[in-house]
Coordinates of C-alpha atoms in Angstrom, one line a residue:
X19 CA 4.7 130.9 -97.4
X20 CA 2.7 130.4 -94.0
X21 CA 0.8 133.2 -92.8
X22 CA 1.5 133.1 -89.3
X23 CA -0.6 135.4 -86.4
X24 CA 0.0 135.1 -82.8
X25 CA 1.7 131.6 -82.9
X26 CA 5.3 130.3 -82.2
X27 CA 7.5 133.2 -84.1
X28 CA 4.9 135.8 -83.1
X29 CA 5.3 135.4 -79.4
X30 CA 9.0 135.3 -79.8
X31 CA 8.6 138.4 -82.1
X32 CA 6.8 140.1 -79.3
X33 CA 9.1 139.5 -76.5
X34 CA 12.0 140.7 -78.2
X35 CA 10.2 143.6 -79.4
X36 CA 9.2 144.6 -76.0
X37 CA 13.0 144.1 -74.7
X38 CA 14.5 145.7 -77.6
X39 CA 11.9 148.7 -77.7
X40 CA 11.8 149.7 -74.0
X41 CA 13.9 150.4 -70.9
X42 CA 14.9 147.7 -68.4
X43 CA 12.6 149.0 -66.1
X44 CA 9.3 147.8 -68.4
X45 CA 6.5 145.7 -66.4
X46 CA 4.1 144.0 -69.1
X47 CA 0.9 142.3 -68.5
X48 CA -0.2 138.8 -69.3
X49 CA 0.3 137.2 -72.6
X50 CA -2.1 135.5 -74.5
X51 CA -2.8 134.0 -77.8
X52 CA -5.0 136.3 -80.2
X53 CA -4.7 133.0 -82.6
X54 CA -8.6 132.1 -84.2
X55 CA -9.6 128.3 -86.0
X56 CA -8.0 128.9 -89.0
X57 CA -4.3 129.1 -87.2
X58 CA -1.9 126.9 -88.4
X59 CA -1.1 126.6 -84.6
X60 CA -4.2 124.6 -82.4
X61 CA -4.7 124.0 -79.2
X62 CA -2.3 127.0 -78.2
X63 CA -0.8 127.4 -74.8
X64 CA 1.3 130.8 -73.9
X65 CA 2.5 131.3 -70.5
X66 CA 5.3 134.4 -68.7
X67 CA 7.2 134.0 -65.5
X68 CA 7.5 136.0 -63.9
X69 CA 4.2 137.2 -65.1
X70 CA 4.6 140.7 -65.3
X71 CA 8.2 140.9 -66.1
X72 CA 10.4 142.8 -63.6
X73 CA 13.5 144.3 -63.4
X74 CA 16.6 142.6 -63.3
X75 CA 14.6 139.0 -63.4
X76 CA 15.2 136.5 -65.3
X77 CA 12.4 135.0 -67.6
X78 CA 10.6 132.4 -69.4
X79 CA 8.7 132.4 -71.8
X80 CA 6.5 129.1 -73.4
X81 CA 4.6 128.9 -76.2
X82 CA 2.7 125.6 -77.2
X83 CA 0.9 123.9 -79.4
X84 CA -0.4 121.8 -82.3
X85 CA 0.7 122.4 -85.8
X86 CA -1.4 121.3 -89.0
X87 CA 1.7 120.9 -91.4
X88 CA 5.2 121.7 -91.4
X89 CA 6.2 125.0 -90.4
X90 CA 9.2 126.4 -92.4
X91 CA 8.4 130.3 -93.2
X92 CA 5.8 133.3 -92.6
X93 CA 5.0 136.9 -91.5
X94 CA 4.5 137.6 -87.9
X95 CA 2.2 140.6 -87.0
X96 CA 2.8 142.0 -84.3
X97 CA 0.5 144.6 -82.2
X98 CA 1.0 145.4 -79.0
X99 CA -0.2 148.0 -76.5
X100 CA 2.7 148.3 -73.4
X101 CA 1.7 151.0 -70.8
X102 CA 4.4 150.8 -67.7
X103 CA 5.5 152.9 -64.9
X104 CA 3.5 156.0 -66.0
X105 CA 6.5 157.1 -68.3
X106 CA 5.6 154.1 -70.5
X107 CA 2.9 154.4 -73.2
X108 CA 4.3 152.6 -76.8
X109 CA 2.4 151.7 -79.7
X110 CA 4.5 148.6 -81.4
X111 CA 3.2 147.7 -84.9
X112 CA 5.3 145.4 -86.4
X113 CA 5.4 142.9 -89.3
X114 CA 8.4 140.8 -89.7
X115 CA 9.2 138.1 -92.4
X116 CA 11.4 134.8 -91.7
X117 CA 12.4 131.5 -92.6
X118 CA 13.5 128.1 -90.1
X119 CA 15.7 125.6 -91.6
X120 CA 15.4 122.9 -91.2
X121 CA 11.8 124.3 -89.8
X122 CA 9.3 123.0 -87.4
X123 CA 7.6 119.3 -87.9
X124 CA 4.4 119.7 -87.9
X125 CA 2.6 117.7 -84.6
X126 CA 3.1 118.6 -80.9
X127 CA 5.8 121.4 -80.6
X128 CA 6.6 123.3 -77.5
X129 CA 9.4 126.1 -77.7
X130 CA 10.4 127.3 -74.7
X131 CA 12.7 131.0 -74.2
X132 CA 15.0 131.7 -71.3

């Protein structure tokens, strides 16, 4: 299995996290890869709009990139600081196991939520 940090699943693992662990009233600062040279996951590009999220707006979320070999199972670690509103101050530590079928070719790939 792929050890995966901060690439495709891990942003998507972070998102829903931060939907499913907080009020709708959460605002959330930028996201960014914390991906180093040995990711499986190069040349990564993560981007928010709106950027923070807001209330009652819809969102997208992109994550790019180049993978080294075919992605099609791994662990994504997730820690995450979210401070919001003054009522908001979470520690979310997670690490979640998965599997794609029939997974991710490896080359350009460019995932793309909401």
């Amino acid at each position: 299995r792929l050890l995966i940090f901060c690439t495709l699943i891990a942003a998507m693992v972070l998102l829903w996290s931060l939907l499913l662990s907080l009020p709708a009233v959460l605002a959330v600062p930028s996201v960014r890869s914390c991906g180093g040279p040995s990711d499986h996951l190069s040349n990564v590009s993560i981007s928010l709009s709106p950027d923070p999220l807001s209330k009652q707006t819809p969102f997208t979320l992109s994550v790019s990139g180049l993978l080294d070999e075919d992605h099609v199972a791994g662990t994504a670690d997730v820690d995450l600081n979210v401070k919001a509103l003054r009522i908001i101050d979470d520690h979310i530590l997670k690490s979640v196991s998965y599997t794609i079928s029939p997974g991710i070719a490896k080359g350009p790939t460019k995932i793309i939520i909401g």
